[in-house]
Tab-separated table of C-alpha atoms and ligand atoms in Angstrom:
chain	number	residue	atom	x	y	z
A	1	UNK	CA	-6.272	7.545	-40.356
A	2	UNK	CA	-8.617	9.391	-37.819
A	3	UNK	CA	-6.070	11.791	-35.643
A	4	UNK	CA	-8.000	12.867	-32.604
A	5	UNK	CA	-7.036	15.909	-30.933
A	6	UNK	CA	-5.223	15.449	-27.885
A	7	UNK	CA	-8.195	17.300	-26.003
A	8	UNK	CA	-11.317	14.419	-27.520
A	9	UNK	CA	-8.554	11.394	-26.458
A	10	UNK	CA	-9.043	13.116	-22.770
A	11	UNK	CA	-12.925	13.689	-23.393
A	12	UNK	CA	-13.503	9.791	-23.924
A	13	UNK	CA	-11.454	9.128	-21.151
A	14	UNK	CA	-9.349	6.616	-23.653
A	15	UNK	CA	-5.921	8.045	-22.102
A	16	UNK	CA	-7.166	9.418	-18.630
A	17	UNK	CA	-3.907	10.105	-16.491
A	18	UNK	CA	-4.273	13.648	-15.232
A	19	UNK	CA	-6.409	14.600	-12.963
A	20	UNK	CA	-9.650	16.076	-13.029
A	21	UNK	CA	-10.561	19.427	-11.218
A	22	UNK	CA	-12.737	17.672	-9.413
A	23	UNK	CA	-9.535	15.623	-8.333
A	24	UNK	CA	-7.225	18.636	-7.902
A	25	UNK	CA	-9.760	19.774	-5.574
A	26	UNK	CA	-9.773	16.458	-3.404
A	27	UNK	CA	-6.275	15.979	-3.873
A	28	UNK	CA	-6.049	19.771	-1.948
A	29	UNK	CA	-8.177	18.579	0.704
A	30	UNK	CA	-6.191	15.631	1.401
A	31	UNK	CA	-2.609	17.582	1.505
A	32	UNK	CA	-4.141	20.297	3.774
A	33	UNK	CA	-5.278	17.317	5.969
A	34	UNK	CA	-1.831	16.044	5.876
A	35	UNK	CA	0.186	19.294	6.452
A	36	UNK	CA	-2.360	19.421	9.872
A	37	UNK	CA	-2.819	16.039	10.540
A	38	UNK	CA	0.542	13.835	9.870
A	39	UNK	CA	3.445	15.967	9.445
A	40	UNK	CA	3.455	17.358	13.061
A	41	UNK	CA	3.547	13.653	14.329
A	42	UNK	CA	5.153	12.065	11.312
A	43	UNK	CA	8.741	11.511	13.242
A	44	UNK	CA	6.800	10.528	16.571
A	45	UNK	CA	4.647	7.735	14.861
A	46	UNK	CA	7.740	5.993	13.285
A	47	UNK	CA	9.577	6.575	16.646
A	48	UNK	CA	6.304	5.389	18.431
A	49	UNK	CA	6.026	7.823	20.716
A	50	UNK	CA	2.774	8.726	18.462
A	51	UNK	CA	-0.272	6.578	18.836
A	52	UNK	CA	-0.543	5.280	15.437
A	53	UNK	CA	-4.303	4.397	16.027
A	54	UNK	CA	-4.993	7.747	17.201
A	55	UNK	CA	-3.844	9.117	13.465
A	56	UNK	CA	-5.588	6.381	11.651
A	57	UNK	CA	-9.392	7.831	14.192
A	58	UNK	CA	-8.257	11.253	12.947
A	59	UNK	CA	-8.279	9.739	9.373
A	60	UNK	CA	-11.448	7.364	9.913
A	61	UNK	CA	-13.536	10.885	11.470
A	62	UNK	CA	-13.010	12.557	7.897
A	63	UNK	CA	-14.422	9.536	6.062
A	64	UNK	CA	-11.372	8.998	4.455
A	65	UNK	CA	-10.876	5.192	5.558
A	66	UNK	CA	-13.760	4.597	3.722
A	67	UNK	CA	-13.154	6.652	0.514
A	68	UNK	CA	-13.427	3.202	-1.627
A	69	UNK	CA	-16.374	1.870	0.542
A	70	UNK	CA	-19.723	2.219	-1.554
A	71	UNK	CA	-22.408	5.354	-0.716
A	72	UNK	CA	-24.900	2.380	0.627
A	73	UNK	CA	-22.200	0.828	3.227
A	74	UNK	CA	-21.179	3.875	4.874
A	75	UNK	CA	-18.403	5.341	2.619
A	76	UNK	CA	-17.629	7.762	-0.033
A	77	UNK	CA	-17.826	5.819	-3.445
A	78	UNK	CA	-14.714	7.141	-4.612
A	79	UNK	CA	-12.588	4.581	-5.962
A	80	UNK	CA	-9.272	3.852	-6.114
A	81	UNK	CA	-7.378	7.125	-7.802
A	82	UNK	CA	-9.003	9.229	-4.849
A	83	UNK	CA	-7.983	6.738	-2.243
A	84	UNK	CA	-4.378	6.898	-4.178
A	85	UNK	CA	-4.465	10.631	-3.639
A	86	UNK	CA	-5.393	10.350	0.049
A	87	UNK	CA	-1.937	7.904	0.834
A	88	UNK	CA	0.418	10.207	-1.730
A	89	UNK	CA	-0.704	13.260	0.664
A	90	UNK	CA	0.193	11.381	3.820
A	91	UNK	CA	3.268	9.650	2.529
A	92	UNK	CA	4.715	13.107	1.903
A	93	UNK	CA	5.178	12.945	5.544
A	94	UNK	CA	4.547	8.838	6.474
A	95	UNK	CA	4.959	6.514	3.942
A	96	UNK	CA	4.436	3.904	6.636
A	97	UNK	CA	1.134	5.205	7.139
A	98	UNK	CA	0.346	4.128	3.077
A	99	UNK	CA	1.600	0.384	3.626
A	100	UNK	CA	-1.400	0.498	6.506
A	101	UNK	CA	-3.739	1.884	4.447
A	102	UNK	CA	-3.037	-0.222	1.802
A	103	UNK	CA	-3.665	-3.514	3.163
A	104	UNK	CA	-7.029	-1.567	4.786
A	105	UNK	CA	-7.778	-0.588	0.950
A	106	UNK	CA	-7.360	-4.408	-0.292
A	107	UNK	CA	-9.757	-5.980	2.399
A	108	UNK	CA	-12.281	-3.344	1.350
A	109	UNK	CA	-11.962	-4.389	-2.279
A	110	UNK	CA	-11.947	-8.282	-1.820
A	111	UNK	CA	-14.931	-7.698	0.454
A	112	UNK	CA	-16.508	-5.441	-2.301
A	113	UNK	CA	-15.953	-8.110	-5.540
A	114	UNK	CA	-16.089	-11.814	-3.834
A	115	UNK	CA	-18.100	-10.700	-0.470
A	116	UNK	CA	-21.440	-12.293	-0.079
A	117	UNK	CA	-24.061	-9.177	0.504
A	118	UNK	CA	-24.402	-10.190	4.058
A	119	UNK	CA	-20.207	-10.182	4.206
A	120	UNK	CA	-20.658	-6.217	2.605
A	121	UNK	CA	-23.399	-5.087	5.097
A	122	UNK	CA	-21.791	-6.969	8.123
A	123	UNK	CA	-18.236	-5.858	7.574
A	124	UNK	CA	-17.886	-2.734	5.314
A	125	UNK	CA	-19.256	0.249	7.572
A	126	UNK	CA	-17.006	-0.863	10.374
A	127	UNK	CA	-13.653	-0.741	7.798
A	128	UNK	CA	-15.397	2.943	6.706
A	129	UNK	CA	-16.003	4.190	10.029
A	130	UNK	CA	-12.530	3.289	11.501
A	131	UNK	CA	-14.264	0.804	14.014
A	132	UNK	CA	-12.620	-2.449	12.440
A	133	UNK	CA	-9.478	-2.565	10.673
A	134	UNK	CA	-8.278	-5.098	7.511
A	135	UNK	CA	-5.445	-6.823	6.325
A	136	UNK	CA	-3.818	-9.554	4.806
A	137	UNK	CA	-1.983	-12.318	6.282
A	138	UNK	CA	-0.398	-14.266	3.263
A	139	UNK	CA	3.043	-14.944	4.118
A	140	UNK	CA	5.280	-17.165	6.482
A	141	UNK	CA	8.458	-18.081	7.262
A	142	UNK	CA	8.792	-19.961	3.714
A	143	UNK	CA	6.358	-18.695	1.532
A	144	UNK	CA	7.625	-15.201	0.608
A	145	UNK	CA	7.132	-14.468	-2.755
A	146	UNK	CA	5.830	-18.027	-3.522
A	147	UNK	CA	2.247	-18.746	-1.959
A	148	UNK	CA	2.272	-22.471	-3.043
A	149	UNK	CA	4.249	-22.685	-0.577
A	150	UNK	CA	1.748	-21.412	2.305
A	151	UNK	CA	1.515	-24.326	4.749
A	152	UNK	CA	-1.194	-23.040	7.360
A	153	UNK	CA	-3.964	-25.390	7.637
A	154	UNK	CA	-8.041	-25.263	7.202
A	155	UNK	CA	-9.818	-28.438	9.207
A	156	UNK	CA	-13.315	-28.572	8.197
A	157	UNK	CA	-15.714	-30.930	11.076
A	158	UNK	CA	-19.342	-30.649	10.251
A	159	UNK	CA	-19.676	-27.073	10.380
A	160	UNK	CA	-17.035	-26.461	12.122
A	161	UNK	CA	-13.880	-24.312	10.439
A	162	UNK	CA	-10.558	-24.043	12.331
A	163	UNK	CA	-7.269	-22.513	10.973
A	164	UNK	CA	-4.141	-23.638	12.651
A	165	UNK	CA	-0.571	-21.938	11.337
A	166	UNK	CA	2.129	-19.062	11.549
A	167	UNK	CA	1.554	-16.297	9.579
A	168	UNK	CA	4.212	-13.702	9.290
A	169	UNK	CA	4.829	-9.655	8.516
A	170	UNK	CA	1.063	-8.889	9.223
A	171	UNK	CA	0.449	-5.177	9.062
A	172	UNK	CA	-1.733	-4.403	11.860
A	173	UNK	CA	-1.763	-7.467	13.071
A	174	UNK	CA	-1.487	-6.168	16.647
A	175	UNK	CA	-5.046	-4.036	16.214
A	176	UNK	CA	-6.641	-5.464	12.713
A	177	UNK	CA	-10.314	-6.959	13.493
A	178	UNK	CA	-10.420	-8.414	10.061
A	179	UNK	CA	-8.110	-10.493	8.883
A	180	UNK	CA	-7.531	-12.400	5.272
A	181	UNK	CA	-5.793	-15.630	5.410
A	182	UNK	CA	-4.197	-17.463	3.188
A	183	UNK	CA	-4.027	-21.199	4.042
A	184	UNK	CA	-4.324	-24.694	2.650
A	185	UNK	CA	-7.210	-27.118	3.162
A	186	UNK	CA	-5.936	-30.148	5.069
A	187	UNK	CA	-2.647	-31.512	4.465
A	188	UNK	CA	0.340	-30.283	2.379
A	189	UNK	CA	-1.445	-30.883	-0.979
A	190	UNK	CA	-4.819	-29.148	0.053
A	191	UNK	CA	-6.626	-26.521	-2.148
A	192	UNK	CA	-5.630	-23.045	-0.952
A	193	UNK	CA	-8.729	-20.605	0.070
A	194	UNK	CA	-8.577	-17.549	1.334
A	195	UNK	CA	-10.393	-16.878	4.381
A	196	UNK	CA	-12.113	-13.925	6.686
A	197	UNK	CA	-11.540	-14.003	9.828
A	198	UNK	CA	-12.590	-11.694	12.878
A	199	UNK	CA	-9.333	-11.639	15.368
A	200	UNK	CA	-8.666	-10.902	18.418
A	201	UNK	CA	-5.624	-11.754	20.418
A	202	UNK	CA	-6.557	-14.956	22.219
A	203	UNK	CA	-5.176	-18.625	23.054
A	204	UNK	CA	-6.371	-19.627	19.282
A	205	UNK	CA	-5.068	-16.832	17.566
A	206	UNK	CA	-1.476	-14.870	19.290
A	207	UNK	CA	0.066	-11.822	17.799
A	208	UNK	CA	3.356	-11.947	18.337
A	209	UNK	CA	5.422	-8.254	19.759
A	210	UNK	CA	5.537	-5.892	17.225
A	211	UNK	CA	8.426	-6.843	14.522
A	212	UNK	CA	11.155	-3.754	14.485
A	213	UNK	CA	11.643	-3.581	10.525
A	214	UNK	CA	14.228	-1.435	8.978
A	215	UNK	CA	11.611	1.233	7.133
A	216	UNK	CA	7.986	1.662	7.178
A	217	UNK	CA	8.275	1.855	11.260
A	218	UNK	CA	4.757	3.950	11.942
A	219	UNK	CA	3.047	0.549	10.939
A	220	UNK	CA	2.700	-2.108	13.074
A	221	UNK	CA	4.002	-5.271	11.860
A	222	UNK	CA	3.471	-8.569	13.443
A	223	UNK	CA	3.545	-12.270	13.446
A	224	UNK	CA	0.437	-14.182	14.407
A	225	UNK	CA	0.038	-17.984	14.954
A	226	UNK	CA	-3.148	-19.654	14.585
A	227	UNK	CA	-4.187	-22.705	16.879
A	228	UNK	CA	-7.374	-24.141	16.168
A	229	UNK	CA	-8.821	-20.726	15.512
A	230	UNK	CA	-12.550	-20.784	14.305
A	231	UNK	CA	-13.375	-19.208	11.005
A	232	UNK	CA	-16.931	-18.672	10.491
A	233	UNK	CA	-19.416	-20.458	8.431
A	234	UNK	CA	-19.243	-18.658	5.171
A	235	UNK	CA	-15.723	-16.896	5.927
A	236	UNK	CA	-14.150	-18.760	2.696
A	237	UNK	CA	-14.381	-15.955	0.109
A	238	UNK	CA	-15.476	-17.596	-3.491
A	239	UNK	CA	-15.921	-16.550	-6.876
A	240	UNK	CA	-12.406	-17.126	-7.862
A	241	UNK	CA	-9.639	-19.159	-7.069
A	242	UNK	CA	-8.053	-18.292	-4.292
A	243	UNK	CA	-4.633	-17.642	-6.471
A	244	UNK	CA	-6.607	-15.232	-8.007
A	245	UNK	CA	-8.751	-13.363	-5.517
A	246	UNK	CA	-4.837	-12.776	-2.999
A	247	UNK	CA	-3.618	-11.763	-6.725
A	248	UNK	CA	-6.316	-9.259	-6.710
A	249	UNK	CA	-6.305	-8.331	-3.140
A	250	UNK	CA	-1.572	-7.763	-3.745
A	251	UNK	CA	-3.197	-5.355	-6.574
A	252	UNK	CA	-4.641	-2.915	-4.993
A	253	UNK	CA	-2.807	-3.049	-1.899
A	254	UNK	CA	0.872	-2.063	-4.854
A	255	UNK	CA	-1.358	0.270	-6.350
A	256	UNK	CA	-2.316	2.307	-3.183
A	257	UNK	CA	1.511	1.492	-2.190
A	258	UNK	CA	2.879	2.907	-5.399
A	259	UNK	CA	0.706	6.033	-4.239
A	260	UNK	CA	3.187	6.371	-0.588
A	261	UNK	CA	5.869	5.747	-2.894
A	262	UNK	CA	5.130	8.836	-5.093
A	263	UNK	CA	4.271	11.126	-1.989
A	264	UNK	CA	8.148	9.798	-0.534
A	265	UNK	CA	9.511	10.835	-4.233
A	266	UNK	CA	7.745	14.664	-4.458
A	267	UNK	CA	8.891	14.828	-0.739
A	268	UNK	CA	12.569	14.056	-1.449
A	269	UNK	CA	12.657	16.208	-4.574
A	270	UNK	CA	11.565	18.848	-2.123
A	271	UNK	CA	14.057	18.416	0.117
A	272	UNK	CA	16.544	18.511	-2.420
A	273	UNK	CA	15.190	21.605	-4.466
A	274	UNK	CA	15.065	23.515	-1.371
A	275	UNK	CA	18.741	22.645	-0.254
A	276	UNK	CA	20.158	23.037	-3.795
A	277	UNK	CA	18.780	26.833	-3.714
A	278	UNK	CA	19.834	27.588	-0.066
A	279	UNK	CA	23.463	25.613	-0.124
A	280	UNK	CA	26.140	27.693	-0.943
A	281	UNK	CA	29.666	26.481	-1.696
A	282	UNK	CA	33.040	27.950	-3.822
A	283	UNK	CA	30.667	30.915	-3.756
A	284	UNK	CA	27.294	29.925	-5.513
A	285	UNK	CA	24.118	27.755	-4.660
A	286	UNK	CA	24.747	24.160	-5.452
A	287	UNK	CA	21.754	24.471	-7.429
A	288	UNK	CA	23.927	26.408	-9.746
A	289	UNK	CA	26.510	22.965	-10.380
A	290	UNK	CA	25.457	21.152	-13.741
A	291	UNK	CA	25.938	17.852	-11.690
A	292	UNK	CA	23.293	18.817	-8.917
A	293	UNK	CA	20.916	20.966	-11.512
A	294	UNK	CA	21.540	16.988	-13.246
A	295	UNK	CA	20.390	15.060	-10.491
A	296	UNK	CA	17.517	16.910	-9.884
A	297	UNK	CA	16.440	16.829	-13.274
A	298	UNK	CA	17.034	12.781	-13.441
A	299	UNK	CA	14.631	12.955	-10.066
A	300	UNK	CA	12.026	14.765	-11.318
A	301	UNK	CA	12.058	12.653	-14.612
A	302	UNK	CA	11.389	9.337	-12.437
A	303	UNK	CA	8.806	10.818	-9.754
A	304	UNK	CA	6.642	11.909	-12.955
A	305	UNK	CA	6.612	8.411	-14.766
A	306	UNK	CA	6.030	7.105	-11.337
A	307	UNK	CA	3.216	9.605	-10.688
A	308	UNK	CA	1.885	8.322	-14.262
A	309	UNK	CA	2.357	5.081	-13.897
A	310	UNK	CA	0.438	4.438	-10.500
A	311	UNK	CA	-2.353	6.604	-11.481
A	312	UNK	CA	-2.856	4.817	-14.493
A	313	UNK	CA	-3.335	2.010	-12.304
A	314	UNK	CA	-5.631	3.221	-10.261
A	315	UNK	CA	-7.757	4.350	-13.028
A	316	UNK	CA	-7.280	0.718	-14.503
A	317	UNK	CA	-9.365	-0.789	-11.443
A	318	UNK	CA	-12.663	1.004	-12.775
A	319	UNK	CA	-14.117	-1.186	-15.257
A	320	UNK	CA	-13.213	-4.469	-16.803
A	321	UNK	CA	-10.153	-5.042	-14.687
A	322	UNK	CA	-8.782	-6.406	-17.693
A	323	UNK	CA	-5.553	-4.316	-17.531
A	324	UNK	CA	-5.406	-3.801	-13.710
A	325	UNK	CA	-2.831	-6.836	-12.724
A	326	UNK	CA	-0.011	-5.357	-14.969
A	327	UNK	CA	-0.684	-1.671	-14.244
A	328	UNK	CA	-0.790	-2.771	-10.717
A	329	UNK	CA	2.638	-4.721	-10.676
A	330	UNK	CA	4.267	-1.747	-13.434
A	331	UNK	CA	3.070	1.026	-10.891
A	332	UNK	CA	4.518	-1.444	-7.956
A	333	UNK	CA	8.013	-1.871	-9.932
A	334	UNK	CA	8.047	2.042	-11.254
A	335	UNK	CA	6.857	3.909	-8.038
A	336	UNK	CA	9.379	2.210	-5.865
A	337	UNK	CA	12.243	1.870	-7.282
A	338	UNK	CA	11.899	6.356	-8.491
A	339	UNK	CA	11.378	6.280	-4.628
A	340	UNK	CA	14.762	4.359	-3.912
A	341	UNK	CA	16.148	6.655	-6.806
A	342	UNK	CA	15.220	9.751	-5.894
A	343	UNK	CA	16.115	9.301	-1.991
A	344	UNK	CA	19.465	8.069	-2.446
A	345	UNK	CA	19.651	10.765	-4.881
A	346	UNK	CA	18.434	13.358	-2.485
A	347	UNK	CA	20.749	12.669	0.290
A	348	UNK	CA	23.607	12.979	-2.643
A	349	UNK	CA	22.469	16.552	-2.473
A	350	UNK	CA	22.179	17.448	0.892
A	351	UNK	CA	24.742	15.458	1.933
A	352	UNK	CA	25.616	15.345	5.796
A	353	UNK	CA	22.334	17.414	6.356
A	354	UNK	CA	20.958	14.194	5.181
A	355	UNK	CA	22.753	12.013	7.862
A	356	UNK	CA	20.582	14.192	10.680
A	357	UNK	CA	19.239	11.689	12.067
A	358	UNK	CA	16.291	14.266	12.589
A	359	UNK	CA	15.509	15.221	8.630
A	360	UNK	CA	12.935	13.057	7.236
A	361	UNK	CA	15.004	12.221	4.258
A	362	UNK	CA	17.217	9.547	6.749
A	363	UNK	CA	13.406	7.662	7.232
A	364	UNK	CA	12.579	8.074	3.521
A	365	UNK	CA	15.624	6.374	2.413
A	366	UNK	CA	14.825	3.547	4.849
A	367	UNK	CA	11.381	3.956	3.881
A	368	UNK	CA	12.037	3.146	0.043
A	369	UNK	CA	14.217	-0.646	0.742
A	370	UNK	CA	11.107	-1.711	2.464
A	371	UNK	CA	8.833	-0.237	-0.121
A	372	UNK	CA	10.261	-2.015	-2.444
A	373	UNK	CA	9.779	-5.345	-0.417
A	374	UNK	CA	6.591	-5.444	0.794
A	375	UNK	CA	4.112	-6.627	-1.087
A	376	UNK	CA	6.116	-8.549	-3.598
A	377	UNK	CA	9.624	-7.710	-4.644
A	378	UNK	CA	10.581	-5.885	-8.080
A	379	UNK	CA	11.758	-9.421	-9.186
A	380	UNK	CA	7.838	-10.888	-7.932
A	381	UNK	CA	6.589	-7.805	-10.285
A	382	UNK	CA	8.764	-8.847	-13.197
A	383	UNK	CA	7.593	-12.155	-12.969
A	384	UNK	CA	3.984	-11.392	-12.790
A	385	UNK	CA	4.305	-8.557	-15.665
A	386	UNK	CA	6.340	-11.953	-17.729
A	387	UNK	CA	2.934	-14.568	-17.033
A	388	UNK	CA	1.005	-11.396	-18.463
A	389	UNK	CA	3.107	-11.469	-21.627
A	390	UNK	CA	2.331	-15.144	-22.082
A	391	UNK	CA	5.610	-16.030	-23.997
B	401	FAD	C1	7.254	-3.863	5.616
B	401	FAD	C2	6.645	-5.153	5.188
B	401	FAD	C3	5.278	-5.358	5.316
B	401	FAD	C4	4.696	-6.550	4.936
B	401	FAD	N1	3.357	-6.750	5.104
B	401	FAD	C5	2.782	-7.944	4.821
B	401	FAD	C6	1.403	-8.198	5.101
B	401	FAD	O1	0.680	-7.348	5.603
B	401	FAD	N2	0.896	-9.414	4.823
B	401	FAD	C7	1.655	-10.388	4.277
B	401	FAD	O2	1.133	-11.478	4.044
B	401	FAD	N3	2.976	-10.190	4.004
B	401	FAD	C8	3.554	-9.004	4.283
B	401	FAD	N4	4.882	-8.781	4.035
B	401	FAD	C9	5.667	-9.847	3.448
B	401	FAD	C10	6.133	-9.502	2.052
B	401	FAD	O3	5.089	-9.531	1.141
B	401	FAD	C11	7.291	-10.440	1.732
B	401	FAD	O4	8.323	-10.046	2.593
B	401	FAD	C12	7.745	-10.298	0.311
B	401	FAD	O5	6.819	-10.887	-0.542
B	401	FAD	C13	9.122	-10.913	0.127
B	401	FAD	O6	9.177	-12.189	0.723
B	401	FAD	P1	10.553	-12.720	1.356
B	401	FAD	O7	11.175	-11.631	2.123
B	401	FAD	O8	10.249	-13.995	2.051
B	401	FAD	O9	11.459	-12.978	0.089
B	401	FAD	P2	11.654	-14.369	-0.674
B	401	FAD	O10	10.354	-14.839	-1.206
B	401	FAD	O11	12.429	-15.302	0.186
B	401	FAD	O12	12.581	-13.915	-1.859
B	401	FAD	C14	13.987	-13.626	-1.658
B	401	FAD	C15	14.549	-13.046	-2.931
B	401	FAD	O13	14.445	-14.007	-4.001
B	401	FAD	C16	13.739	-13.422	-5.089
B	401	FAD	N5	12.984	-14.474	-5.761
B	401	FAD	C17	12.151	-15.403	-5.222
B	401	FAD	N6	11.642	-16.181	-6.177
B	401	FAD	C18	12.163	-15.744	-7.357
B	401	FAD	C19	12.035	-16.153	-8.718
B	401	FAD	N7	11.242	-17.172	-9.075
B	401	FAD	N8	12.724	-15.462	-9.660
B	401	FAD	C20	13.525	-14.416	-9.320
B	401	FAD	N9	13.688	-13.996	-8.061
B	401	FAD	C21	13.018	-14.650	-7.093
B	401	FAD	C22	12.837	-12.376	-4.450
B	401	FAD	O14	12.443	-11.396	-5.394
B	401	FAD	C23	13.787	-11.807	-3.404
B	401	FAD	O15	14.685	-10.907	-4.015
B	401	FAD	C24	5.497	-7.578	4.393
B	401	FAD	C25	6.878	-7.363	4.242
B	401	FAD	C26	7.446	-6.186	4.634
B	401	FAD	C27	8.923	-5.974	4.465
C-alpha cells in the first residue's frame, strides 16, 4: 500500500479543504471590506433603516458581485470557494446579506452552464457590474419543498411565451431584473421548464409588499404574481431537465448559504469567547466554569466541520460536478444546523446580555431558524443526500 504524505495528498489537490495563501489573502480582503463596509450598517439593514441596495452598489463597485462571472463577461473568474469567502466575511455581520447573494450566485451559474452564448454576453456583465440583479422564483403557496407540485403556467402562441402564476418567498423580488421561474407548460400535467425572465413591476408581473420574515430581515423577500407576463423567445433554459438544472441552481445557492451560515457560527463563538473572558461571577470569569469552557468547546467543534464541510463543497463545483449535489445538500444540513447550535449556545453564555435586543447575537439566533429553511429544509437535504445513496 502506497501511503502518501499528508503534504503530496494536498499537492494533487485529492483532499483540498484548507485554503490556499492565495485564499487567505482574498479571504483578508473580503473581512477588511466587511469590518468597513457591513458591520457599521449591519443592525440598520435588517431594521431597514439601511438601503440594502446601496450595500449590495458598495459590493458590486469592488467587483465582488461578479467574483464567479468569467474574465470575458466582466467578472473575476474566481469560482465558487472565493465567492463562499466573500458571504462568510459579510455574514459575520449580515447573514441576510448571504441568502441575497446566494440566489445572485445561482442565476450566475445556471446562466454560465445551460445559457446560450448570446444569454452569457446579454445578461452576465449586468449581474457582475451590480446593474441587474438574479434570483429564483421556485416556490408557491403549495409547492414548498416539493416542485411537482409548482402550478404556474407557460402558454406558448406562435412565438409568443406568457407565464401566468403566484410565486412566493422571492428574494429580491422587489429590485431583481432577472428572474428564474419555475413553472409548468400548459395544464396541471405539463412538462416543467425553467425560465428567464427580465421583470419589472408591471400589470403582468406584481411584486407583492415586502414579506416581514422572522430572520434573514436585510433581504427583501417578496411574493410576485404573474399575469400573462411575456418570456422571451429563447428564455427556456435547456440542456437538462428542468428538475435538474433548479437542482443545480438550490446547489449553489446552499453552498454559498452554508458560507453565511459559517460567518453567523465564528461570529457567535466570538461573542461568546469574549463574554466568557470578561464575565465574572462567585469571583472568577465564566470562562473559568468546566460547563461554559464545555460549551465553547462543543461550538467550536461544530463551526469547524461546518467550515469543512461547505468548503468542500465549494471546491466540489470545479470540475466534474459529480460530487457537488451531496456536498451541496451535506454543507446545507451541517452549516446550518452548527449555526442554530452554536447561537442558541451562545446566548446560553451570555445570557440576558443576549436578550439586548441591540447585540447581534438576538438577530443571529433568528437568523439561523430561517437559515435552516430557506432553500430546502434539513429534512429536503436528507432526502436528497437518501436519492444520492440509491438504496
Ligand atoms: C428566508 C427565506 C427565503 C426564501 N427564498 C426563496 C427564493 O428566493 N425563491 C424560492 O423559490 N423560494 C424561497 N424560499 C422558500 C423556501 O425554499 C421554502 O420555504 C422551503 O423550501 C420550505 O418550504 P415550505 O415552508 O413550504 O415547507 P413545506 O414544503 O410545506 O414543508 C413543511 C415541513 O414538512 C417537511 N417535509 C415535506 N416533505 C417531506 C418529506 N417527503 N419527508 C420529510 N419531511 C418532509 C419539510 O422538511 C418541512 O419540515 C425562501 C424561504 C425563506 C424562509
Amino acid at each position: 500500500m502506497v501511503v502518501r504524505s499528508q503534504a503530496s495528498v494536498f499537492a494533487e489537490g485529492v483532499v483540498n479543504t484548507y485554503l490556499s495563501s492565495a485564499q487567505e489573502a482574498l479571504k483578508e480582503q473580503y473581512r477588511n471590506f466587511a469590518a468597513q463596509s457591513v458591520a457599521p450598517v449591519a443592525a440598520s439593514l435588517e431594521s431597514h433603516a439601511k438601503d440594502l441596495k446601496e450595500v449590495l452598489q458598495e459590493i458590486a463597485q469592488k467587483g465582488y458581485l461578479g467574483i464567479n462571472v468569467p474574465r470575458e463577461y466582466g467578472g473575476q473568474s474566481l469560482g465558487l470557494l472565493p465567492l463562499v469567502l466573500f458571504v462568510e466575511a459579510v455574514s459575520c455581520f449580515e447573514p441576510g446579506l448571504g441568502l441575497t447573494l446566494s440566489n445572485h450566485a445561482a442565476v450566475i451559474e445556471l446562466l454560465k452552464r445551460f445559457g446560450t452564448g448570446s444569454q452569457k454576453s446579454r445578461y452576465l456583465p449586468a449581474l457582475a457590474r451590480g446593474e441587474g440583479f438574479g434570483t429564483l422564483a421556485f416556490s408557491e403557496e403549495n409547492a414548498g419543498v416539493d416542485f411537482s407540485a409548482v402550478a404556474s403556467r407557460i402558454e406558448k402562441s406562435g412565438n409568443k411565451i406568457t407565464c401566468t402564476g403566484k410565486k412566493t418567498l422571492v428574494v429580491s423580488g422587489d429590485f431583481a431584473t432577472l428572474v428564474v421561474v419555475l413553472a409548468r407548460l400548459g395544464d396541471k400535467d405539463g412538462d416543467l421548464g425553467l425560465y428567464l425572465s427580465e421583470v419589472q413591476d408591471s400589470k403582468a408581473c406584481r411584486v407583492q409588499a415586502r414579506r416581514a420574515i422572522s430572520g434573514l430581515s436585510s433581504a427583501h423577500i417578496n411574493d410576485m404574481e404573474f399575469e400573462d407576463f411575456p418570456i422571451e423567445e429563447g428564455g427556456q433554459l435547456i440542456g437538462a431537465s428542468a428538475g435538474q438544472m433548479a437542482l443545480y441552481a438550490l446547489d449553489v445557492a446552499k453552498t454559498v448559504l452554508a458560507g453565511a451560515a459559517v460567518g453567523l457560527s465564528e461570529a457567535a463563538i466570538a461573542s461568546a469567547v469574549d463574554h466568557a473572558r470578561k464575565r465574572t461571577q462567585f469571583g472568577v470569569n465564566i470562562g473559568q466554569f468546566q460547563g461554559i469552557q464545555w460549551k465553547l468547546a462543543d461550538m467550536e467543534v461544530a463551526a469547524t466541520g461546518a467550515k469543512l464541510q461547505t468548503y468542500r463543497a465549494a471546491w466540489s463545483h470545479e470540475g466534474d460536478l459529480s460530487n457537488f449535489a451531496r456536498h451541496a445538500a451535506m454543507c446545507k444540513l451541517v452549516a446550518t444546523n452548527a449555526a442554530r447550535f452554536i447561537s442558541s449556545e451562545s446566548a446560553s453564555v451570555l445570557a440576558t446580555c443576549a436578550l439586548d435586543s441591540n447585540h447581534p447575537l438576538t438577530r443571529f439566533l433568528r437568523d439561523a431558524r430561517a437559515l435552516e429553511i430557506c432553500l430546502g429544509t434539513a429534512e429536503f437535504q436528507k432526502m436528497l443526500l437518501v436519492s444520492e445513496l440509491a438504496i
